[in-house]
Amino acid sequence: MSEQAVKRVIIIGAGQAGGEAALRLRQAGFGGDVTLVGEEPAPPYQRPPLSKKYLSGELSMDRLLLRPAGVYAEENVAFLAPLRAVWIDRANRRVRLEGGRELGYDALVLATGARARKLTLVGADLAGAHLLRTAADVDAIRPRFVAGARLVVIGAGYIGLEVAAVARQTGLDVTVLEAAPRPLARVTSPEVAGFFLDEHTSKGVRFALGAQPAIIKGKEHVTGVGLADGSEIPADLVIAGIGVAPETTLAQHCGLKVENGIVTDAQCLTSDPSIFAIGDCAARPMAHYRNRVARLESVHNAVEGAKIVAAALTGQSHAVEAPWFWSDQYDLKLQIAGLFQGYTQVVLRGTLKERSFAAFYYNGERLIAVDAVNRPGEYLGAKMLIQNGRTLAPEVLADASRPMKELVAQAQ
C-alpha cells in the first residue's frame, strides 16, 4: 500500500497508539487526510501514570497529554471526540459514527485499545468500587483515596501493585487480594514475584493470596469484601485490577480475523488489506521470537505499531524493536526487555537483598528476557542483546564483577 493509493486515513481510537499513528504519519511525510476518532473527550494521553503519579496527584491532566492539544490541528489532523465509531462497511470503505455520520477511507487503522475487565460480583456497582483504566476512573477514585481510608485492591498484577504502592505512600490501609498463589504470577518468575511481595509487605501492605472475592458488601457504599471462605475484609474503597480484554467489537462485526485480539501480519495489516490494527487491541508476529503471534499491552507496543503503519503507508522501511516495559513501585524501577514466557532457566545478577538486581531469562542457551530492578545498565545491555539476536552464557551474566557494557561488547 502506498501514499499514491491512500489519500484518506481514519484512525479509530485516540489512545497512545492512535495518537502516535496520526502524528507519525505526518512526520513520515503523509500529505492526505488524517482523521482521529476518540471516545474520551481529552486528546491522546499517557495511561501508565494513571496508577502512579496521576493517582497520587503529582501529575495534572495537562502533563498526561502525549502532545499539547493544539498540535493535532497544527498537523492538520481532524480530531473527533468524544465520539464512537459504531460500524465499518468494508465493501465501500466507510466508517459510521454514532449519530449516523459516515466517513470514507482508503486506509483504516484500528487502535481501539482494551477495556478493563469488570468485577462480576454482587456489590460491584456500589459507590466506592472502581476499575482503573482511564483518567475519569482515577478522578472518581481520588475523593476517597485519602490517608486512613481502608483500601482493598483486587488483583496483584502491575496495576494492582502500583496502586498499592501509591496508597501506602499516601497513608491508606491496604489489603491486596489475589487468586493466584503469588503476585505478578502471569508476568514474571517466582524469584522476582517473591521480591515484590516482600517489598510490599515490608511497607505494610497485607496480602491474601489464593483468595477468591465472593461479594462486595455495603448498602449504598462499600463497607467490605467478603471472600469465598466466609471471611470479610473491611473496606472504604475497592479498586479492581484484574486485567483487560482487547476491544475487538468493531473488528468482529465487520468480519475481521480475531483471536485474543485483532490478528495482523508483521506490517500490522488485518485480514482486510485496507485495515490495520495496532496497540492493545492487536495481535501481531513478534520478530524477535520466531514470529510468535502475541498481543502486548505496553507503551512500546503502541508506539511500535504506529511506526509500522506510518512506514507502510508512506512506502518506507522500519526496523522493529524488541519489546520493553516498566513498572514503578516505591523507589523501585523495574525495567523489562523481551518476553519471558517459555523460559527454562533464570539467572540472577546482583542480590535481592540490596534491592538492585537483574533476572535474566533463558530458553535453552538463548537469552529471551530480563527483569531489571534498579539496574538500568543490565536492562539496556540485555535489550541490545535480544534486539540483535545475541546471547551470553548464563555464568558470564551471573558474574557481577564484570561491567555489563563490557560483556555486551563481547557477546556473540
PDB file of N, CA, C and O in Angstrom, residues 248-322:
ATOM      1  N   THR A 248     -12.453  -5.518  20.545  1.00  0.00           N
ATOM      2  CA  THR A 248     -12.498  -6.053  19.180  1.00  0.00           C
ATOM      3  C   THR A 248     -13.905  -6.044  18.586  1.00  0.00           C
ATOM      4  O   THR A 248     -14.136  -6.656  17.549  1.00  0.00           O
ATOM      5  N   THR A 249     -14.824  -5.351  19.229  1.00  0.00           N
ATOM      6  CA  THR A 249     -16.223  -5.398  18.791  1.00  0.00           C
ATOM      7  C   THR A 249     -16.389  -4.984  17.335  1.00  0.00           C
ATOM      8  O   THR A 249     -17.027  -5.692  16.538  1.00  0.00           O
ATOM      9  N   LEU A 250     -15.831  -3.843  16.964  1.00  0.00           N
ATOM     10  CA  LEU A 250     -15.951  -3.383  15.578  1.00  0.00           C
ATOM     11  C   LEU A 250     -15.348  -4.391  14.611  1.00  0.00           C
ATOM     12  O   LEU A 250     -15.919  -4.684  13.553  1.00  0.00           O
ATOM     13  N   ALA A 251     -14.179  -4.904  14.954  1.00  0.00           N
ATOM     14  CA  ALA A 251     -13.500  -5.865  14.086  1.00  0.00           C
ATOM     15  C   ALA A 251     -14.320  -7.132  13.898  1.00  0.00           C
ATOM     16  O   ALA A 251     -14.427  -7.667  12.781  1.00  0.00           O
ATOM     17  N   GLN A 252     -14.907  -7.616  14.973  1.00  0.00           N
ATOM     18  CA  GLN A 252     -15.725  -8.824  14.879  1.00  0.00           C
ATOM     19  C   GLN A 252     -16.969  -8.589  14.030  1.00  0.00           C
ATOM     20  O   GLN A 252     -17.334  -9.428  13.205  1.00  0.00           O
ATOM     21  N   HIS A 253     -17.614  -7.448  14.238  1.00  0.00           N
ATOM     22  CA  HIS A 253     -18.847  -7.162  13.498  1.00  0.00           C
ATOM     23  C   HIS A 253     -18.612  -7.050  11.999  1.00  0.00           C
ATOM     24  O   HIS A 253     -19.513  -7.354  11.207  1.00  0.00           O
ATOM     25  N   CYS A 254     -17.427  -6.614  11.609  1.00  0.00           N
ATOM     26  CA  CYS A 254     -17.190  -6.480  10.165  1.00  0.00           C
ATOM     27  C   CYS A 254     -16.432  -7.678   9.599  1.00  0.00           C
ATOM     28  O   CYS A 254     -16.022  -7.669   8.433  1.00  0.00           O
ATOM     29  N   GLY A 255     -16.235  -8.718  10.404  1.00  0.00           N
ATOM     30  CA  GLY A 255     -15.718  -9.980   9.884  1.00  0.00           C
ATOM     31  C   GLY A 255     -14.213 -10.112   9.814  1.00  0.00           C
ATOM     32  O   GLY A 255     -13.702 -11.006   9.126  1.00  0.00           O
ATOM     33  N   LEU A 256     -13.465  -9.283  10.532  1.00  0.00           N
ATOM     34  CA  LEU A 256     -12.011  -9.451  10.560  1.00  0.00           C
ATOM     35  C   LEU A 256     -11.629 -10.642  11.434  1.00  0.00           C
ATOM     36  O   LEU A 256     -12.389 -11.053  12.319  1.00  0.00           O
ATOM     37  N   LYS A 257     -10.446 -11.188  11.208  1.00  0.00           N
ATOM     38  CA  LYS A 257      -9.982 -12.316  11.999  1.00  0.00           C
ATOM     39  C   LYS A 257      -9.606 -11.842  13.398  1.00  0.00           C
ATOM     40  O   LYS A 257      -8.793 -10.925  13.561  1.00  0.00           O
ATOM     41  N   VAL A 258     -10.187 -12.482  14.411  1.00  0.00           N
ATOM     42  CA  VAL A 258      -9.945 -12.108  15.808  1.00  0.00           C
ATOM     43  C   VAL A 258      -9.652 -13.352  16.621  1.00  0.00           C
ATOM     44  O   VAL A 258     -10.446 -14.295  16.625  1.00  0.00           O
ATOM     45  N   GLU A 259      -8.505 -13.367  17.272  1.00  0.00           N
ATOM     46  CA  GLU A 259      -8.125 -14.444  18.205  1.00  0.00           C
ATOM     47  C   GLU A 259      -7.293 -13.809  19.303  1.00  0.00           C
ATOM     48  O   GLU A 259      -6.125 -13.529  19.108  1.00  0.00           O
ATOM     49  N   ASN A 260      -7.897 -13.562  20.449  1.00  0.00           N
ATOM     50  CA  ASN A 260      -7.242 -12.809  21.524  1.00  0.00           C
ATOM     51  C   ASN A 260      -6.652 -11.522  20.972  1.00  0.00           C
ATOM     52  O   ASN A 260      -5.497 -11.178  21.179  1.00  0.00           O
ATOM     53  N   GLY A 261      -7.472 -10.769  20.277  1.00  0.00           N
ATOM     54  CA  GLY A 261      -7.036  -9.547  19.626  1.00  0.00           C
ATOM     55  C   GLY A 261      -7.276  -9.632  18.132  1.00  0.00           C
ATOM     56  O   GLY A 261      -7.575 -10.706  17.586  1.00  0.00           O
ATOM     57  N   ILE A 262      -7.169  -8.520  17.472  1.00  0.00           N
ATOM     58  CA  ILE A 262      -7.329  -8.466  16.024  1.00  0.00           C
ATOM     59  C   ILE A 262      -6.029  -8.958  15.405  1.00  0.00           C
ATOM     60  O   ILE A 262      -4.969  -8.368  15.607  1.00  0.00           O
ATOM     61  N   VAL A 263      -6.093 -10.041  14.674  1.00  0.00           N
ATOM     62  CA  VAL A 263      -4.889 -10.683  14.157  1.00  0.00           C
ATOM     63  C   VAL A 263      -4.350  -9.898  12.968  1.00  0.00           C
ATOM     64  O   VAL A 263      -5.091  -9.548  12.044  1.00  0.00           O
ATOM     65  N   THR A 264      -3.042  -9.623  12.993  1.00  0.00           N
ATOM     66  CA  THR A 264      -2.410  -8.891  11.897  1.00  0.00           C
ATOM     67  C   THR A 264      -1.152  -9.628  11.437  1.00  0.00           C
ATOM     68  O   THR A 264      -0.673 -10.549  12.096  1.00  0.00           O
ATOM     69  N   ASP A 265      -0.611  -9.153  10.314  1.00  0.00           N
ATOM     70  CA  ASP A 265       0.694  -9.638   9.870  1.00  0.00           C
ATOM     71  C   ASP A 265       1.778  -8.733  10.444  1.00  0.00           C
ATOM     72  O   ASP A 265       1.497  -7.841  11.275  1.00  0.00           O
ATOM     73  N   ALA A 266       3.007  -8.908  10.012  1.00  0.00           N
ATOM     74  CA  ALA A 266       4.118  -8.125  10.554  1.00  0.00           C
ATOM     75  C   ALA A 266       3.998  -6.645  10.241  1.00  0.00           C
ATOM     76  O   ALA A 266       4.596  -5.808  10.925  1.00  0.00           O
ATOM     77  N   GLN A 267       3.223  -6.288   9.209  1.00  0.00           N
ATOM     78  CA  GLN A 267       3.002  -4.899   8.845  1.00  0.00           C
ATOM     79  C   GLN A 267       1.775  -4.308   9.529  1.00  0.00           C
ATOM     80  O   GLN A 267       1.325  -3.220   9.177  1.00  0.00           O
ATOM     81  N   CYS A 268       1.226  -5.046  10.476  1.00  0.00           N
ATOM     82  CA  CYS A 268       0.023  -4.639  11.215  1.00  0.00           C
ATOM     83  C   CYS A 268      -1.231  -4.623  10.348  1.00  0.00           C
ATOM     84  O   CYS A 268      -2.244  -4.015  10.709  1.00  0.00           O
ATOM     85  N   LEU A 269      -1.192  -5.292   9.201  1.00  0.00           N
ATOM     86  CA  LEU A 269      -2.377  -5.416   8.355  1.00  0.00           C
ATOM     87  C   LEU A 269      -3.253  -6.563   8.840  1.00  0.00           C
ATOM     88  O   LEU A 269      -2.750  -7.657   9.140  1.00  0.00           O
ATOM     89  N   THR A 270      -4.545  -6.331   8.893  1.00  0.00           N
ATOM     90  CA  THR A 270      -5.509  -7.349   9.296  1.00  0.00           C
ATOM     91  C   THR A 270      -5.834  -8.257   8.103  1.00  0.00           C
ATOM     92  O   THR A 270      -5.192  -8.174   7.051  1.00  0.00           O
ATOM     93  N   SER A 271      -6.853  -9.077   8.248  1.00  0.00           N
ATOM     94  CA  SER A 271      -7.294  -9.929   7.150  1.00  0.00           C
ATOM     95  C   SER A 271      -7.920  -9.129   6.009  1.00  0.00           C
ATOM     96  O   SER A 271      -8.206  -9.667   4.952  1.00  0.00           O
ATOM     97  N   ASP A 272      -8.137  -7.836   6.212  1.00  0.00           N
ATOM     98  CA  ASP A 272      -8.568  -6.917   5.155  1.00  0.00           C
ATOM     99  C   ASP A 272      -7.361  -6.051   4.789  1.00  0.00           C
ATOM    100  O   ASP A 272      -6.811  -5.362   5.650  1.00  0.00           O
ATOM    101  N   PRO A 273      -6.926  -6.041   3.532  1.00  0.00           N
ATOM    102  CA  PRO A 273      -5.707  -5.316   3.157  1.00  0.00           C
ATOM    103  C   PRO A 273      -5.801  -3.797   3.250  1.00  0.00           C
ATOM    104  O   PRO A 273      -4.799  -3.112   3.047  1.00  0.00           O
ATOM    105  N   SER A 274      -6.963  -3.282   3.579  1.00  0.00           N
ATOM    106  CA  SER A 274      -7.109  -1.835   3.759  1.00  0.00           C
ATOM    107  C   SER A 274      -7.210  -1.439   5.236  1.00  0.00           C
ATOM    108  O   SER A 274      -7.357  -0.257   5.552  1.00  0.00           O
ATOM    109  N   ILE A 275      -7.147  -2.432   6.125  1.00  0.00           N
ATOM    110  CA  ILE A 275      -7.349  -2.146   7.551  1.00  0.00           C
ATOM    111  C   ILE A 275      -6.150  -2.634   8.361  1.00  0.00           C
ATOM    112  O   ILE A 275      -5.755  -3.802   8.275  1.00  0.00           O
ATOM    113  N   PHE A 276      -5.588  -1.728   9.145  1.00  0.00           N
ATOM    114  CA  PHE A 276      -4.511  -2.045  10.071  1.00  0.00           C
ATOM    115  C   PHE A 276      -5.082  -2.135  11.494  1.00  0.00           C
ATOM    116  O   PHE A 276      -6.145  -1.590  11.782  1.00  0.00           O
ATOM    117  N   ALA A 277      -4.349  -2.793  12.383  1.00  0.00           N
ATOM    118  CA  ALA A 277      -4.701  -2.793  13.807  1.00  0.00           C
ATOM    119  C   ALA A 277      -3.415  -2.689  14.614  1.00  0.00           C
ATOM    120  O   ALA A 277      -2.428  -3.369  14.321  1.00  0.00           O
ATOM    121  N   ILE A 278      -3.433  -1.818  15.624  1.00  0.00           N
ATOM    122  CA  ILE A 278      -2.236  -1.583  16.423  1.00  0.00           C
ATOM    123  C   ILE A 278      -2.601  -1.406  17.899  1.00  0.00           C
ATOM    124  O   ILE A 278      -3.748  -1.138  18.245  1.00  0.00           O
ATOM    125  N   GLY A 279      -1.593  -1.556  18.751  1.00  0.00           N
ATOM    126  CA  GLY A 279      -1.786  -1.317  20.180  1.00  0.00           C
ATOM    127  C   GLY A 279      -2.388  -2.495  20.905  1.00  0.00           C
ATOM    128  O   GLY A 279      -2.276  -3.649  20.483  1.00  0.00           O
ATOM    129  N   ASP A 280      -3.055  -2.209  22.029  1.00  0.00           N
ATOM    130  CA  ASP A 280      -3.579  -3.255  22.914  1.00  0.00           C
ATOM    131  C   ASP A 280      -4.592  -4.175  22.242  1.00  0.00           C
ATOM    132  O   ASP A 280      -4.805  -5.297  22.699  1.00  0.00           O
ATOM    133  N   CYS A 281      -5.248  -3.693  21.191  1.00  0.00           N
ATOM    134  CA  CYS A 281      -6.315  -4.486  20.570  1.00  0.00           C
ATOM    135  C   CYS A 281      -5.778  -5.506  19.577  1.00  0.00           C
ATOM    136  O   CYS A 281      -6.521  -6.370  19.114  1.00  0.00           O
ATOM    137  N   ALA A 282      -4.490  -5.426  19.223  1.00  0.00           N
ATOM    138  CA  ALA A 282      -3.956  -6.191  18.094  1.00  0.00           C
ATOM    139  C   ALA A 282      -3.003  -7.288  18.537  1.00  0.00           C
ATOM    140  O   ALA A 282      -2.294  -7.169  19.535  1.00  0.00           O
ATOM    141  N   ALA A 283      -2.967  -8.356  17.771  1.00  0.00           N
ATOM    142  CA  ALA A 283      -2.025  -9.461  17.976  1.00  0.00           C
ATOM    143  C   ALA A 283      -1.202  -9.607  16.706  1.00  0.00           C
ATOM    144  O   ALA A 283      -1.748  -9.869  15.638  1.00  0.00           O
ATOM    145  N   ARG A 284       0.119  -9.408  16.824  1.00  0.00           N
ATOM    146  CA  ARG A 284       0.969  -9.454  15.626  1.00  0.00           C
ATOM    147  C   ARG A 284       2.166 -10.372  15.867  1.00  0.00           C
ATOM    148  O   ARG A 284       2.514 -10.693  17.003  1.00  0.00           O
ATOM    149  N   PRO A 285       2.839 -10.794  14.787  1.00  0.00           N
ATOM    150  CA  PRO A 285       4.021 -11.650  14.934  1.00  0.00           C
ATOM    151  C   PRO A 285       5.167 -10.886  15.594  1.00  0.00           C
ATOM    152  O   PRO A 285       5.433  -9.734  15.252  1.00  0.00           O
ATOM    153  N   MET A 286       5.832 -11.538  16.543  1.00  0.00           N
ATOM    154  CA  MET A 286       6.967 -10.935  17.235  1.00  0.00           C
ATOM    155  C   MET A 286       8.259 -11.340  16.519  1.00  0.00           C
ATOM    156  O   MET A 286       8.669 -12.508  16.566  1.00  0.00           O
ATOM    157  N   ALA A 287       8.892 -10.384  15.857  1.00  0.00           N
ATOM    158  CA  ALA A 287      10.051 -10.674  15.012  1.00  0.00           C
ATOM    159  C   ALA A 287      11.204 -11.301  15.784  1.00  0.00           C
ATOM    160  O   ALA A 287      11.961 -12.097  15.229  1.00  0.00           O
ATOM    161  N   HIS A 288      11.348 -10.961  17.045  1.00  0.00           N
ATOM    162  CA  HIS A 288      12.476 -11.465  17.838  1.00  0.00           C
ATOM    163  C   HIS A 288      12.160 -12.788  18.531  1.00  0.00           C
ATOM    164  O   HIS A 288      12.996 -13.322  19.267  1.00  0.00           O
ATOM    165  N   TYR A 289      10.959 -13.317  18.293  1.00  0.00           N
ATOM    166  CA  TYR A 289      10.530 -14.567  18.930  1.00  0.00           C
ATOM    167  C   TYR A 289       9.927 -15.511  17.900  1.00  0.00           C
ATOM    168  O   TYR A 289       8.849 -16.034  18.076  1.00  0.00           O
ATOM    169  N   ARG A 290      10.688 -15.676  16.813  1.00  0.00           N
ATOM    170  CA  ARG A 290      10.327 -16.610  15.750  1.00  0.00           C
ATOM    171  C   ARG A 290       8.917 -16.343  15.224  1.00  0.00           C
ATOM    172  O   ARG A 290       8.171 -17.261  14.882  1.00  0.00           O
ATOM    173  N   ASN A 291       8.544 -15.064  15.202  1.00  0.00           N
ATOM    174  CA  ASN A 291       7.242 -14.616  14.673  1.00  0.00           C
ATOM    175  C   ASN A 291       6.048 -15.221  15.413  1.00  0.00           C
ATOM    176  O   ASN A 291       4.965 -15.364  14.832  1.00  0.00           O
ATOM    177  N   ARG A 292       6.266 -15.553  16.679  1.00  0.00           N
ATOM    178  CA  ARG A 292       5.143 -15.981  17.504  1.00  0.00           C
ATOM    179  C   ARG A 292       4.149 -14.828  17.615  1.00  0.00           C
ATOM    180  O   ARG A 292       4.524 -13.698  17.911  1.00  0.00           O
ATOM    181  N   VAL A 293       2.873 -15.099  17.371  1.00  0.00           N
ATOM    182  CA  VAL A 293       1.855 -14.051  17.428  1.00  0.00           C
ATOM    183  C   VAL A 293       1.529 -13.766  18.894  1.00  0.00           C
ATOM    184  O   VAL A 293       1.254 -14.673  19.672  1.00  0.00           O
ATOM    185  N   ALA A 294       1.574 -12.496  19.265  1.00  0.00           N
ATOM    186  CA  ALA A 294       1.305 -12.112  20.643  1.00  0.00           C
ATOM    187  C   ALA A 294       0.584 -10.772  20.673  1.00  0.00           C
ATOM    188  O   ALA A 294       0.737  -9.946  19.769  1.00  0.00           O
ATOM    189  N   ARG A 295      -0.190 -10.589  21.716  1.00  0.00           N
ATOM    190  CA  ARG A 295      -0.852  -9.297  21.954  1.00  0.00           C
ATOM    191  C   ARG A 295      -0.200  -8.680  23.185  1.00  0.00           C
ATOM    192  O   ARG A 295      -0.235  -9.263  24.269  1.00  0.00           O
ATOM    193  N   LEU A 296       0.399  -7.514  23.022  1.00  0.00           N
ATOM    194  CA  LEU A 296       1.128  -6.867  24.106  1.00  0.00           C
ATOM    195  C   LEU A 296       0.403  -5.606  24.555  1.00  0.00           C
ATOM    196  O   LEU A 296      -0.137  -4.861  23.737  1.00  0.00           O
ATOM    197  N   GLU A 297       0.408  -5.381  25.855  1.00  0.00           N
ATOM    198  CA  GLU A 297      -0.211  -4.190  26.435  1.00  0.00           C
ATOM    199  C   GLU A 297       0.913  -3.311  26.982  1.00  0.00           C
ATOM    200  O   GLU A 297       1.349  -3.495  28.114  1.00  0.00           O
ATOM    201  N   SER A 298       1.393  -2.393  26.171  1.00  0.00           N
ATOM    202  CA  SER A 298       2.528  -1.574  26.600  1.00  0.00           C
ATOM    203  C   SER A 298       2.628  -0.316  25.754  1.00  0.00           C
ATOM    204  O   SER A 298       2.130  -0.253  24.626  1.00  0.00           O
ATOM    205  N   VAL A 299       3.306   0.675  26.312  1.00  0.00           N
ATOM    206  CA  VAL A 299       3.601   1.898  25.576  1.00  0.00           C
ATOM    207  C   VAL A 299       4.434   1.565  24.345  1.00  0.00           C
ATOM    208  O   VAL A 299       4.162   2.050  23.235  1.00  0.00           O
ATOM    209  N   HIS A 300       5.447   0.732  24.540  1.00  0.00           N
ATOM    210  CA  HIS A 300       6.322   0.402  23.405  1.00  0.00           C
ATOM    211  C   HIS A 300       5.535  -0.213  22.259  1.00  0.00           C
ATOM    212  O   HIS A 300       5.741   0.138  21.097  1.00  0.00           O
ATOM    213  N   ASN A 301       4.637  -1.131  22.568  1.00  0.00           N
ATOM    214  CA  ASN A 301       3.873  -1.779  21.506  1.00  0.00           C
ATOM    215  C   ASN A 301       2.976  -0.784  20.783  1.00  0.00           C
ATOM    216  O   ASN A 301       2.808  -0.865  19.561  1.00  0.00           O
ATOM    217  N   ALA A 302       2.408   0.167  21.530  1.00  0.00           N
ATOM    218  CA  ALA A 302       1.578   1.190  20.902  1.00  0.00           C
ATOM    219  C   ALA A 302       2.400   2.037  19.931  1.00  0.00           C
ATOM    220  O   ALA A 302       1.989   2.285  18.786  1.00  0.00           O
ATOM    221  N   VAL A 303       3.567   2.475  20.382  1.00  0.00           N
ATOM    222  CA  VAL A 303       4.421   3.307  19.545  1.00  0.00           C
ATOM    223  C   VAL A 303       4.966   2.508  18.363  1.00  0.00           C
ATOM    224  O   VAL A 303       5.024   3.007  17.233  1.00  0.00           O
ATOM    225  N   GLU A 304       5.337   1.261  18.616  1.00  0.00           N
ATOM    226  CA  GLU A 304       5.882   0.426  17.547  1.00  0.00           C
ATOM    227  C   GLU A 304       4.855   0.214  16.445  1.00  0.00           C
ATOM    228  O   GLU A 304       5.166   0.306  15.250  1.00  0.00           O
ATOM    229  N   GLY A 305       3.613  -0.053  16.832  1.00  0.00           N
ATOM    230  CA  GLY A 305       2.564  -0.218  15.831  1.00  0.00           C
ATOM    231  C   GLY A 305       2.360   1.036  15.009  1.00  0.00           C
ATOM    232  O   GLY A 305       2.172   0.978  13.786  1.00  0.00           O
ATOM    233  N   ALA A 306       2.403   2.201  15.672  1.00  0.00           N
ATOM    234  CA  ALA A 306       2.253   3.465  14.953  1.00  0.00           C
ATOM    235  C   ALA A 306       3.379   3.659  13.940  1.00  0.00           C
ATOM    236  O   ALA A 306       3.151   4.098  12.809  1.00  0.00           O
ATOM    237  N   LYS A 307       4.602   3.325  14.338  1.00  0.00           N
ATOM    238  CA  LYS A 307       5.741   3.454  13.428  1.00  0.00           C
ATOM    239  C   LYS A 307       5.598   2.516  12.227  1.00  0.00           C
ATOM    240  O   LYS A 307       5.892   2.906  11.084  1.00  0.00           O
ATOM    241  N   ILE A 308       5.148   1.292  12.490  1.00  0.00           N
ATOM    242  CA  ILE A 308       4.998   0.310  11.411  1.00  0.00           C
ATOM    243  C   ILE A 308       3.969   0.795  10.391  1.00  0.00           C
ATOM    244  O   ILE A 308       4.186   0.737   9.174  1.00  0.00           O
ATOM    245  N   VAL A 309       2.836   1.284  10.878  1.00  0.00           N
ATOM    246  CA  VAL A 309       1.771   1.742   9.979  1.00  0.00           C
ATOM    247  C   VAL A 309       2.220   2.967   9.188  1.00  0.00           C
ATOM    248  O   VAL A 309       1.991   3.060   7.972  1.00  0.00           O
ATOM    249  N   ALA A 310       2.860   3.909   9.865  1.00  0.00           N
ATOM    250  CA  ALA A 310       3.319   5.113   9.160  1.00  0.00           C
ATOM    251  C   ALA A 310       4.305   4.753   8.051  1.00  0.00           C
ATOM    252  O   ALA A 310       4.255   5.305   6.944  1.00  0.00           O
ATOM    253  N   ALA A 311       5.191   3.797   8.336  1.00  0.00           N
ATOM    254  CA  ALA A 311       6.150   3.360   7.319  1.00  0.00           C
ATOM    255  C   ALA A 311       5.442   2.669   6.161  1.00  0.00           C
ATOM    256  O   ALA A 311       5.741   2.924   4.983  1.00  0.00           O
ATOM    257  N   ALA A 312       4.480   1.805   6.482  1.00  0.00           N
ATOM    258  CA  ALA A 312       3.771   1.062   5.441  1.00  0.00           C
ATOM    259  C   ALA A 312       2.991   1.990   4.518  1.00  0.00           C
ATOM    260  O   ALA A 312       2.949   1.792   3.294  1.00  0.00           O
ATOM    261  N   LEU A 313       2.388   3.025   5.082  1.00  0.00           N
ATOM    262  CA  LEU A 313       1.552   3.924   4.286  1.00  0.00           C
ATOM    263  C   LEU A 313       2.352   4.980   3.520  1.00  0.00           C
ATOM    264  O   LEU A 313       1.801   5.687   2.678  1.00  0.00           O
ATOM    265  N   THR A 314       3.628   5.087   3.815  1.00  0.00           N
ATOM    266  CA  THR A 314       4.465   6.060   3.092  1.00  0.00           C
ATOM    267  C   THR A 314       5.584   5.373   2.326  1.00  0.00           C
ATOM    268  O   THR A 314       6.509   6.043   1.837  1.00  0.00           O
ATOM    269  N   GLY A 315       5.516   4.046   2.208  1.00  0.00           N
ATOM    270  CA  GLY A 315       6.487   3.305   1.421  1.00  0.00           C
ATOM    271  C   GLY A 315       7.885   3.293   1.995  1.00  0.00           C
ATOM    272  O   GLY A 315       8.874   3.181   1.258  1.00  0.00           O
ATOM    273  N   GLN A 316       8.001   3.404   3.317  1.00  0.00           N
ATOM    274  CA  GLN A 316       9.298   3.410   3.962  1.00  0.00           C
ATOM    275  C   GLN A 316       9.519   2.102   4.722  1.00  0.00           C
ATOM    276  O   GLN A 316       8.600   1.307   4.909  1.00  0.00           O
ATOM    277  N   SER A 317      10.738   1.888   5.161  1.00  0.00           N
ATOM    278  CA  SER A 317      11.054   0.689   5.937  1.00  0.00           C
ATOM    279  C   SER A 317      11.147   1.049   7.418  1.00  0.00           C
ATOM    280  O   SER A 317      11.374   2.206   7.779  1.00  0.00           O
ATOM    281  N   HIS A 318      10.969   0.045   8.251  1.00  0.00           N
ATOM    282  CA  HIS A 318      11.072   0.254   9.699  1.00  0.00           C
ATOM    283  C   HIS A 318      11.634  -0.995  10.347  1.00  0.00           C
ATOM    284  O   HIS A 318      11.110  -2.095  10.153  1.00  0.00           O
ATOM    285  N   ALA A 319      12.713  -0.845  11.106  1.00  0.00           N
ATOM    286  CA  ALA A 319      13.306  -1.964  11.844  1.00  0.00           C
ATOM    287  C   ALA A 319      12.587  -2.110  13.179  1.00  0.00           C
ATOM    288  O   ALA A 319      12.614  -1.198  14.017  1.00  0.00           O
ATOM    289  N   VAL A 320      11.938  -3.249  13.370  1.00  0.00           N
ATOM    290  CA  VAL A 320      11.119  -3.466  14.564  1.00  0.00           C
ATOM    291  C   VAL A 320      12.011  -3.648  15.790  1.00  0.00           C
ATOM    292  O   VAL A 320      13.002  -4.375  15.767  1.00  0.00           O
ATOM    293  N   GLU A 321      11.643  -2.993  16.866  1.00  0.00           N
ATOM    294  CA  GLU A 321      12.398  -3.042  18.113  1.00  0.00           C
ATOM    295  C   GLU A 321      11.874  -4.166  19.003  1.00  0.00           C
ATOM    296  O   GLU A 321      10.687  -4.494  18.990  1.00  0.00           O
ATOM    297  N   ALA A 322      12.747  -4.756  19.815  1.00  0.00           N
ATOM    298  CA  ALA A 322      12.337  -5.786  20.768  1.00  0.00           C
ATOM    299  C   ALA A 322      11.422  -5.175  21.828  1.00  0.00           C
ATOM    300  O   ALA A 322      11.562  -4.002  22.182  1.00  0.00           O
TER     301      ALA A 322
END
